[in-house]
Every structure is written in C-alpha cells, then in structure tokens.
C-alpha cells in the first residue's frame, strides 16, 4: 500500500492511499480520516460511499465530515466508486462505467474483469483497513450519497451484523424500477432480474429489513427526485415497521451543499450506535 498524502486535520490525519486490488484487478485509491484518538487505540469506523461521477475525493473535500468525526472520535473512509485506469472498460455516458460502479459484482462483459465493487467494499478494503490502521472493525457504520446511498443501504441489509447503523443522503431507493438502476443492472448483471433484487433497497426492506437504526434525508427540490423513488422505500419501511427516520428536507437539492448541511446529524446518529454497549 502506497501513501499518496497525509495531512493534519481537526487534530487527526486525513490520508489518501493507493493499493493494487485483487478484486478489481487494478490500482484503487481511497481516503481515510483518523481522529486523534486513533493514536491511543482502535476507533470505530464510518464508511462513506459516493455517488455517480465521484472519486474518493469528492466527499473527502466537500462533505465536511472530518470535523464531526473528530468530535466523536470516529474514523471515516472514502472508497472510490469504481475501478479506473487503462484497460478498464468505460462508457461515454456519465452513469455507466468508470465513476459508476453501482457497488455490484459485474457478471457481464466488458465489465466483469474489473467491476467487482461489491467484493472490494464488502471484503477486500475492510480487511486492508483492519490490518493497517488503528480501527475497531467490530464497530462499523455506513452512509452514502445517491448511488452511494444505494450502496450503503444494500450492503447494510445484505450483511447482517456488519454495521450497527445505516444512513443515506438522497439514495437511489428502487433501482430495479428506475432509469437510475435498470440501465446499470442490465449492463453489469445481465437480463435475469432475479439477480438484481439484492441490489434494490426497497426490495430488501420488504424482504428482510435492517437490524438497527436507519436515517435517510432527501431534499424536496432534488432535481433527480423522480429517479430516486424515495416513496417506494418509504412505503416498504412503513409496511415492515422498520426502525427508521426518513426526512424530506424542504428546498434542498442533490448537491454537496445538501450533504454538508446534514452531515453533523448523520455522524451523531452513527456515533450513538457505534458507542452503544
């Protein structure tokens, strides 16, 4: 693993690291903020999964999470959203290929050789983090924005016991029923829609739910509201009687101005779960 940069921030260290991934068969870059408490012992970790077109850097520089994580003594990790580099398949559209991994393991060509983002985020990167940094991997929580909110919700519900809490900012809630989802799931997973179900938060909520608290914020002025299908997940939460808070925030759009506005509340929400005995 190569250290790309390390900067002092809020009493801790914001690092950027690069490594050869066995899952994606290319070099991957991630950001990791370690609070000052990590000098003295393992700290809990919050995952932040980013949305379409993003790299590890967008949330790291725009979400304002480090200040609140430092206050709570929590680390936060910012993975990339897809494999990248020469020889990695891509598409001219912004919502497919590099920058649009959708947190799935592709089974279709030309995506299959590199687009194994589920294994990367669920297995490889956690093992790497646990082996190289002062993190308490028994205390994990997860959040994300848009495509990353989709990833956070689906990982949390598919990996029971892994995460103590899950939250999302403007998540893609019902991708099997949206143009933000059907296109990508068809390309990456093929036309057998039964394989898509484990990557749809609404279907997972109806089937299994999450054994812990859920927090979701979406703006009423979100320019992609029709694609997010928030109402489908809300209905599934209500039907299941899931422990959850879903808030429609008046006047907010899909941008990082929205994310940064509510980041403090999301970090506090996760801190409550991470420090609960």
Short mmCIF file of C-alpha atoms in Angstrom, two decimals:
data_model
loop_
_atom_site.label_atom_id
_atom_site.label_comp_id
_atom_site.label_asym_id
_atom_site.label_seq_id
_atom_site.Cartn_x
_atom_site.Cartn_y
_atom_site.Cartn_z
CA UNK A 1 0.00 0.00 0.00
CA UNK A 2 1.31 3.41 -1.01
CA UNK A 3 0.72 6.62 0.95
CA UNK A 4 -0.32 9.29 -1.55
CA UNK A 5 -0.73 12.06 1.02
CA UNK A 6 -1.31 12.67 4.72
CA UNK A 7 -2.50 16.00 6.09
CA UNK A 8 -3.16 17.17 9.61
CA UNK A 9 -6.88 17.87 10.03
CA UNK A 10 -9.03 18.56 13.10
CA UNK A 11 -6.36 17.08 15.39
CA UNK A 12 -6.18 13.90 13.34
CA UNK A 13 -4.88 12.87 9.93
CA UNK A 14 -6.60 12.87 6.55
CA UNK A 15 -4.78 10.33 4.41
CA UNK A 16 -5.05 9.16 0.83
CA UNK A 17 -3.74 5.70 -0.03
CA UNK A 18 -3.32 3.58 -3.15
CA UNK A 19 -3.05 -0.19 -3.47
CA UNK A 20 -3.30 -2.99 -6.01
CA UNK A 21 -6.72 -4.56 -5.69
CA UNK A 22 -7.22 -8.28 -6.20
CA UNK A 23 -10.99 -7.70 -6.53
CA UNK A 24 -10.93 -5.08 -9.28
CA UNK A 25 -7.61 -6.12 -10.84
CA UNK A 26 -6.33 -2.56 -10.92
CA UNK A 27 -4.98 0.11 -8.60
CA UNK A 28 -7.55 1.58 -6.23
CA UNK A 29 -7.34 4.80 -4.22
CA UNK A 30 -9.20 5.59 -1.00
CA UNK A 31 -9.29 8.33 1.60
CA UNK A 32 -9.22 7.69 5.36
CA UNK A 33 -9.57 10.21 8.17
CA UNK A 34 -8.22 9.06 11.52
CA UNK A 35 -9.15 11.14 14.59
CA UNK A 36 -6.60 11.96 17.26
CA UNK A 37 -7.89 9.10 19.44
CA UNK A 38 -6.50 6.57 16.96
CA UNK A 39 -3.04 7.27 18.39
CA UNK A 40 -4.10 5.61 21.62
CA UNK A 41 -6.24 2.70 20.46
CA UNK A 42 -8.67 1.37 17.86
CA UNK A 43 -11.52 3.71 16.92
CA UNK A 44 -14.91 2.99 15.31
CA UNK A 45 -15.20 3.47 11.56
CA UNK A 46 -17.85 5.09 9.38
CA UNK A 47 -17.99 4.25 5.68
CA UNK A 48 -18.99 6.94 3.19
CA UNK A 49 -19.93 5.71 -0.30
CA UNK A 50 -20.07 8.37 -3.01
CA UNK A 51 -22.35 8.82 -6.00
CA UNK A 52 -22.16 8.85 -9.78
CA UNK A 53 -19.09 10.53 -11.36
CA UNK A 54 -17.35 10.81 -7.98
CA UNK A 55 -13.93 9.59 -6.90
CA UNK A 56 -12.69 9.12 -3.31
CA UNK A 57 -12.01 12.86 -3.26
CA UNK A 58 -15.46 14.46 -3.65
CA UNK A 59 -16.86 13.72 -0.22
CA UNK A 60 -13.43 13.96 1.38
CA UNK A 61 -13.20 17.63 0.38
CA UNK A 62 -16.89 18.68 0.18
CA UNK A 63 -18.95 16.80 2.78
CA UNK A 64 -17.44 18.39 5.89
CA UNK A 65 -17.42 15.07 7.69
CA UNK A 66 -13.97 15.19 9.28
CA UNK A 67 -14.82 17.89 11.83
CA UNK A 68 -17.79 15.97 13.15
CA UNK A 69 -15.96 12.62 13.09
CA UNK A 70 -13.09 14.19 15.03
CA UNK A 71 -15.57 15.46 17.62
CA UNK A 72 -16.95 11.94 18.04
CA UNK A 73 -13.61 10.09 17.85
CA UNK A 74 -14.66 8.19 14.73
CA UNK A 75 -12.65 7.33 11.60
CA UNK A 76 -14.26 7.80 8.19
CA UNK A 77 -13.26 6.02 4.99
CA UNK A 78 -13.95 7.29 1.47
CA UNK A 79 -13.62 4.49 -1.14
CA UNK A 80 -13.61 5.18 -4.86
CA UNK A 81 -16.81 4.47 -6.80
CA UNK A 82 -15.34 2.19 -9.47
CA UNK A 83 -12.18 0.67 -10.92
CA UNK A 84 -10.14 3.03 -13.10
CA UNK A 85 -7.21 3.14 -15.48
CA UNK A 86 -6.07 1.94 -18.87
CA UNK A 87 -7.61 -1.35 -19.84
CA UNK A 88 -10.64 -0.79 -17.58
CA UNK A 89 -13.92 -0.74 -19.52
CA UNK A 90 -15.74 2.55 -19.77
CA UNK A 91 -18.74 4.18 -21.43
CA UNK A 92 -19.35 7.65 -22.84
CA UNK A 93 -22.36 8.11 -20.56
CA UNK A 94 -21.72 9.55 -17.09
CA UNK A 95 -23.89 6.89 -15.42
CA UNK A 96 -22.12 3.74 -16.62
CA UNK A 97 -18.54 2.53 -16.39
CA UNK A 98 -15.77 4.41 -14.59
CA UNK A 99 -17.26 6.53 -11.82
CA UNK A 100 -20.45 4.44 -11.86
CA UNK A 101 -19.66 1.05 -10.34
CA UNK A 102 -23.02 0.85 -8.51
CA UNK A 103 -21.43 -1.32 -5.79
CA UNK A 104 -22.15 -4.61 -7.58
CA UNK A 105 -20.05 -7.52 -8.88
CA UNK A 106 -20.42 -7.44 -12.66
CA UNK A 107 -21.07 -10.76 -14.36
CA UNK A 108 -21.23 -9.42 -17.93
CA UNK A 109 -18.51 -8.38 -20.38
CA UNK A 110 -16.81 -5.98 -20.79
CA UNK A 111 -17.35 -5.09 -17.13
CA UNK A 112 -16.68 -8.42 -15.41
CA UNK A 113 -12.83 -8.32 -15.31
CA UNK A 114 -12.68 -5.16 -13.16
CA UNK A 115 -16.12 -4.10 -11.92
CA UNK A 116 -16.22 -6.16 -8.71
CA UNK A 117 -17.07 -3.28 -6.41
CA UNK A 118 -19.22 -5.33 -4.04
CA UNK A 119 -16.31 -7.60 -3.15
CA UNK A 120 -13.98 -4.63 -2.94
CA UNK A 121 -16.10 -2.65 -0.47
CA UNK A 122 -17.55 -5.61 1.45
CA UNK A 123 -14.44 -7.77 1.76
CA UNK A 124 -11.11 -6.56 0.42
CA UNK A 125 -10.99 -2.97 1.67
CA UNK A 126 -12.25 -3.79 5.19
CA UNK A 127 -9.53 -6.44 5.53
CA UNK A 128 -6.89 -3.97 4.32
CA UNK A 129 -8.08 -1.27 6.72
CA UNK A 130 -8.22 -3.60 9.69
CA UNK A 131 -4.69 -4.85 9.05
CA UNK A 132 -3.05 -1.46 8.52
CA UNK A 133 -4.83 1.12 10.66
CA UNK A 134 -5.92 1.51 14.27
CA UNK A 135 -9.58 0.72 13.62
CA UNK A 136 -12.11 -1.25 15.66
CA UNK A 137 -13.71 -3.30 12.89
CA UNK A 138 -16.28 -4.67 15.36
CA UNK A 139 -17.82 -1.18 15.39
CA UNK A 140 -18.73 -0.14 11.85
CA UNK A 141 -21.46 2.09 10.41
CA UNK A 142 -22.18 3.10 6.82
CA UNK A 143 -23.59 6.06 4.91
CA UNK A 144 -23.56 7.35 1.35
CA UNK A 145 -24.99 9.78 -1.18
CA UNK A 146 -27.16 8.98 -4.22
CA UNK A 147 -25.59 5.88 -5.86
CA UNK A 148 -23.57 5.61 -2.65
CA UNK A 149 -26.74 5.77 -0.57
CA UNK A 150 -27.97 2.84 -2.66
CA UNK A 151 -24.73 1.04 -1.87
CA UNK A 152 -24.89 1.82 1.85
CA UNK A 153 -28.45 0.55 2.22
CA UNK A 154 -27.90 -2.62 0.19
CA UNK A 155 -24.63 -3.51 1.93
CA UNK A 156 -26.18 -2.95 5.36
CA UNK A 157 -29.19 -5.16 4.64
CA UNK A 158 -27.20 -7.89 2.86
CA UNK A 159 -24.54 -8.13 5.58
CA UNK A 160 -26.49 -8.53 8.84
CA UNK A 161 -24.35 -7.87 11.89
CA UNK A 162 -21.66 -5.96 9.98
CA UNK A 163 -22.95 -2.42 10.51
CA UNK A 164 -24.51 -1.01 13.66
CA UNK A 165 -26.36 1.74 11.78
CA UNK A 166 -27.00 2.91 8.23
CA UNK A 167 -27.88 6.31 6.80
CA UNK A 168 -28.16 7.82 3.35
CA UNK A 169 -28.35 11.18 1.63
CA UNK A 170 -30.77 11.17 -1.34
CA UNK A 171 -30.27 7.45 -2.02
CA UNK A 172 -31.37 5.63 -5.16
CA UNK A 173 -34.06 3.62 -3.40
CA UNK A 174 -35.65 1.38 -6.03
CA UNK A 175 -33.15 0.90 -8.89
CA UNK A 176 -34.97 -2.09 -10.42
CA UNK A 177 -37.82 0.34 -11.14
CA UNK A 178 -35.81 3.41 -12.18
CA UNK A 179 -33.71 4.62 -15.10
CA UNK A 180 -31.01 5.09 -12.46
CA UNK A 181 -30.66 1.38 -11.96
CA UNK A 182 -32.25 -0.66 -14.71
CA UNK A 183 -29.67 0.50 -17.25
CA UNK A 184 -26.74 -0.27 -14.96
CA UNK A 185 -28.06 -3.53 -13.52
CA UNK A 186 -28.78 -4.82 -17.02
CA UNK A 187 -25.28 -3.88 -18.21
CA UNK A 188 -23.43 -5.27 -15.19
CA UNK A 189 -25.60 -8.24 -14.18
CA UNK A 190 -27.46 -9.27 -17.35
CA UNK A 191 -31.14 -9.64 -18.09
CA UNK A 192 -32.03 -12.07 -15.27
CA UNK A 193 -33.81 -9.63 -12.97
CA UNK A 194 -33.77 -12.07 -10.05
CA UNK A 195 -30.05 -11.25 -9.77
CA UNK A 196 -30.90 -7.57 -9.38
CA UNK A 197 -33.01 -7.93 -6.22
CA UNK A 198 -30.11 -7.97 -3.73
CA UNK A 199 -29.13 -4.53 -5.04
CA UNK A 200 -32.51 -2.85 -4.51
CA UNK A 201 -33.06 -1.24 -1.10
CA UNK A 202 -36.84 -1.24 -1.44
CA UNK A 203 -36.99 -4.96 -2.23
CA UNK A 204 -34.51 -5.75 0.55
CA UNK A 205 -36.51 -3.68 3.04
CA UNK A 206 -39.67 -5.61 2.14
CA UNK A 207 -37.84 -8.94 2.42
CA UNK A 208 -35.50 -8.57 5.39
CA UNK A 209 -35.08 -5.01 6.67
CA UNK A 210 -32.15 -3.89 8.82
CA UNK A 211 -31.46 -4.89 12.42
CA UNK A 212 -30.68 -1.40 13.63
CA UNK A 213 -31.47 2.28 13.17
CA UNK A 214 -31.87 3.84 9.71
CA UNK A 215 -31.70 7.55 8.82
CA UNK A 216 -32.50 8.92 5.35
CA UNK A 217 -32.54 12.54 4.18
CA UNK A 218 -33.69 13.67 0.73
CA UNK A 219 -34.35 17.22 -0.48
CA UNK A 220 -37.78 18.29 -1.68
CA UNK A 221 -36.06 20.20 -4.51
CA UNK A 222 -33.86 17.28 -5.57
CA UNK A 223 -33.56 17.58 -9.35
CA UNK A 224 -33.32 13.78 -9.60
CA UNK A 225 -36.26 13.04 -7.31
CA UNK A 226 -38.17 11.00 -9.90
CA UNK A 227 -35.16 8.72 -10.34
CA UNK A 228 -34.58 8.17 -6.61
CA UNK A 229 -38.03 6.58 -5.94
CA UNK A 230 -37.97 7.66 -2.29
CA UNK A 231 -41.67 6.96 -1.93
CA UNK A 232 -41.15 3.26 -2.71
CA UNK A 233 -38.67 2.84 0.14
CA UNK A 234 -40.87 4.89 2.47
CA UNK A 235 -43.76 2.54 1.80
CA UNK A 236 -41.58 -0.52 2.40
CA UNK A 237 -40.28 0.94 5.69
CA UNK A 238 -43.82 1.66 6.88
CA UNK A 239 -45.11 -1.77 5.85
CA UNK A 240 -42.26 -3.55 7.61
CA UNK A 241 -42.39 -1.22 10.65
CA UNK A 242 -38.65 -0.75 10.34
CA UNK A 243 -36.85 1.38 12.94
CA UNK A 244 -36.18 4.34 10.67
CA UNK A 245 -36.32 8.10 10.21
CA UNK A 246 -36.96 9.34 6.66
CA UNK A 247 -36.97 13.12 6.27
CA UNK A 248 -37.85 15.26 3.27
CA UNK A 249 -35.77 18.40 3.71
CA UNK A 250 -37.55 21.47 2.36
CA UNK A 251 -35.84 23.26 -0.52
CA UNK A 252 -32.67 21.15 -0.65
CA UNK A 253 -31.33 19.71 -3.91
CA UNK A 254 -28.97 16.82 -4.74
CA UNK A 255 -25.70 18.69 -4.22
CA UNK A 256 -22.96 18.54 -1.60
CA UNK A 257 -24.42 21.72 -0.10
CA UNK A 258 -27.29 19.45 0.97
CA UNK A 259 -24.96 16.68 2.18
CA UNK A 260 -22.76 19.01 4.21
CA UNK A 261 -25.79 20.68 5.81
CA UNK A 262 -26.95 17.45 7.45
CA UNK A 263 -23.60 15.69 7.90
CA UNK A 264 -23.30 16.63 11.58
CA UNK A 265 -26.66 14.98 12.32
CA UNK A 266 -25.69 11.83 10.43
CA UNK A 267 -22.35 11.49 12.22
CA UNK A 268 -24.06 11.99 15.60
CA UNK A 269 -26.67 9.39 14.61
CA UNK A 270 -23.93 6.86 13.86
CA UNK A 271 -21.94 7.77 16.98
CA UNK A 272 -24.94 6.87 19.15
CA UNK A 273 -24.99 3.40 17.59
CA UNK A 274 -21.22 2.89 17.48
CA UNK A 275 -20.72 3.69 21.17
CA UNK A 276 -23.80 1.88 22.43
CA UNK A 277 -22.86 -1.17 24.52
#
